[in-house]
Amino acid sequence: MRWLWLALLLVLWPLAQAEPLSIRICHDREPLRPWRLEGQQGLDFELIRQLEPQLAVRFEFIALPWKRCLLSLEQGRVDGAMGVGYSDERSAFAIYPLHEQQPQAALRMRSESYVLYRRKGTAVRWHEGAVVDLQGAIGIQHGYSVIDFLQHLGLPIDSGVGSSEANLHKLLKGRIGAAVLLGQEGDYWLRHELTFHAALERVDPPLQEKHYYLVYSRAFYARHPALVQRSWQGVAVARDSAIYRQQLDASLQD
């Protein structure tokens, strides 16, 4: 019996000592309040970190320019990416939580609205499915999936910068006719930057609401399909938890 226990111990010891699976997740290096802040802070990071104990994994976050993040996902240099909006082009290389070939909103990380911002005194607006009275191009951060939506409307696009703050500066200087930003980020800058607050304004209603997901590379999904499915379910539970909702409510008061 003693030898049996010793043999069992030798079998289980490596399992007890095994390191948790490391999952490399890339994200846009530009801050996006309240979701991504410097130092790997923000609600997106907090949400995904809640999955680590239940999945017995460790997430390694990698900040990259957004286009490079998506390219790294496509080429399998990272295991996944966070905060990814759905597009047909991306679905060719990114694994989303799908049902009948459509992304499942119930398994999203978050939802956000794209909103038009203009200089005070200008008339550009979103009216009955069209942007009207636009003088100049619309500024949008490069790599964002809403660009396809705007181009489908036949609008001139300026996607030369990677941050919402930079787009608002271009709008302030009259280099673009309007800016399309994620609403919570845009509203933050108008609340906290006096020059923006004095000269710029938000235009409602929003142009488009989009859902954002934790997605995986095809190679990682092929190796760990059950783990990926559990992670999406975990995202939904964590997103709807009382703790996360309190964090979200507090961040929106900032």
CSV table of C-alpha atoms in Angstrom, one decimal, residues 31-125:
chain,number,residue,atom,x,y,z
A,31,PRO,CA,-6.0,54.1,-24.3
A,32,LEU,CA,-9.7,54.0,-24.5
A,33,ARG,CA,-11.5,55.2,-21.4
A,34,PRO,CA,-12.9,53.5,-19.3
A,35,TRP,CA,-11.9,50.2,-21.0
A,36,ARG,CA,-8.2,50.4,-21.5
A,37,LEU,CA,-5.9,52.7,-19.5
A,38,GLU,CA,-2.1,52.8,-19.2
A,39,GLY,CA,-0.4,50.2,-17.1
A,40,GLN,CA,-2.9,47.5,-18.1
A,41,GLN,CA,-5.7,49.1,-16.1
A,42,GLY,CA,-9.3,49.6,-17.1
A,43,LEU,CA,-12.5,47.6,-17.3
A,44,ASP,CA,-11.4,45.3,-20.3
A,45,PHE,CA,-8.4,44.1,-18.3
A,46,GLU,CA,-10.4,43.7,-15.1
A,47,LEU,CA,-13.1,41.7,-16.9
A,48,ILE,CA,-10.7,39.2,-18.5
A,49,ARG,CA,-8.6,38.8,-15.4
A,50,GLN,CA,-11.7,37.5,-13.6
A,51,LEU,CA,-11.5,34.5,-15.8
A,52,GLU,CA,-8.1,33.3,-14.7
A,53,PRO,CA,-9.0,31.4,-11.5
A,54,GLN,CA,-11.9,29.5,-13.1
A,55,LEU,CA,-10.1,28.6,-16.3
A,56,ALA,CA,-6.7,27.9,-14.5
A,57,VAL,CA,-4.9,30.2,-17.0
A,58,ARG,CA,-2.8,33.3,-17.1
A,59,PHE,CA,-3.5,36.0,-19.6
A,60,GLU,CA,-0.5,37.9,-21.0
A,61,PHE,CA,-1.5,41.2,-22.4
A,62,ILE,CA,0.4,42.7,-25.3
A,63,ALA,CA,-0.1,46.3,-26.4
A,64,LEU,CA,0.3,46.8,-30.1
A,65,PRO,CA,-0.8,49.3,-32.8
A,66,TRP,CA,-4.3,48.1,-33.6
A,67,LYS,CA,-3.6,47.0,-37.2
A,68,ARG,CA,-0.5,45.1,-36.0
A,69,CYS,CA,-2.6,43.4,-33.3
A,70,LEU,CA,-5.0,42.1,-35.8
A,71,LEU,CA,-2.2,41.0,-38.2
A,72,SER,CA,-0.5,39.2,-35.3
A,73,LEU,CA,-3.8,37.4,-34.6
A,74,GLU,CA,-4.2,36.4,-38.3
A,75,GLN,CA,-0.6,35.1,-38.4
A,76,GLY,CA,-0.9,33.2,-35.1
A,77,ARG,CA,1.7,35.2,-33.3
A,78,VAL,CA,-0.8,35.9,-30.5
A,79,ASP,CA,-3.5,33.6,-29.2
A,80,GLY,CA,-6.3,36.2,-29.0
A,81,ALA,CA,-7.3,39.8,-29.0
A,82,MET,CA,-9.6,41.7,-26.8
A,83,GLY,CA,-12.2,44.4,-27.6
A,84,VAL,CA,-12.7,43.3,-31.2
A,85,GLY,CA,-15.7,44.4,-33.2
A,86,TYR,CA,-17.2,42.0,-35.7
A,87,SER,CA,-16.6,42.2,-39.4
A,88,ASP,CA,-16.8,39.7,-42.2
A,89,GLU,CA,-13.1,40.4,-43.0
A,90,ARG,CA,-12.0,39.7,-39.5
A,91,SER,CA,-14.1,36.5,-39.1
A,92,ALA,CA,-11.9,35.0,-41.8
A,93,PHE,CA,-9.0,34.7,-39.2
A,94,ALA,CA,-10.6,35.5,-35.8
A,95,ILE,CA,-12.8,33.1,-33.9
A,96,TYR,CA,-15.9,34.8,-32.5
A,97,PRO,CA,-18.6,33.3,-30.3
A,98,LEU,CA,-21.0,32.6,-33.1
A,99,HIS,CA,-24.5,31.2,-33.4
A,100,GLU,CA,-25.8,30.5,-36.9
A,101,GLN,CA,-22.9,32.4,-38.4
A,102,GLN,CA,-23.7,35.5,-36.4
A,103,PRO,CA,-21.8,36.9,-33.3
A,104,GLN,CA,-23.6,36.2,-30.0
A,105,ALA,CA,-24.2,39.6,-28.3
A,106,ALA,CA,-24.9,37.8,-25.0
A,107,LEU,CA,-21.2,36.7,-25.0
A,108,ARG,CA,-19.7,40.2,-25.7
A,109,MET,CA,-17.3,42.0,-23.5
A,110,ARG,CA,-19.1,45.3,-23.9
A,111,SER,CA,-21.2,47.5,-26.2
A,112,GLU,CA,-20.4,51.0,-27.4
A,113,SER,CA,-21.9,53.5,-29.7
A,114,TYR,CA,-20.1,55.5,-32.4
A,115,VAL,CA,-21.0,59.2,-32.1
A,116,LEU,CA,-20.4,62.2,-34.3
A,117,TYR,CA,-18.6,65.2,-32.9
A,118,ARG,CA,-18.4,68.6,-34.5
A,119,ARG,CA,-17.2,72.1,-33.9
A,120,LYS,CA,-19.8,74.3,-32.3
A,121,GLY,CA,-21.5,76.5,-34.9
A,122,THR,CA,-21.3,73.9,-37.7
A,123,ALA,CA,-24.3,72.1,-39.0
A,124,VAL,CA,-23.0,68.6,-39.7
A,125,ARG,CA,-25.3,65.9,-38.2
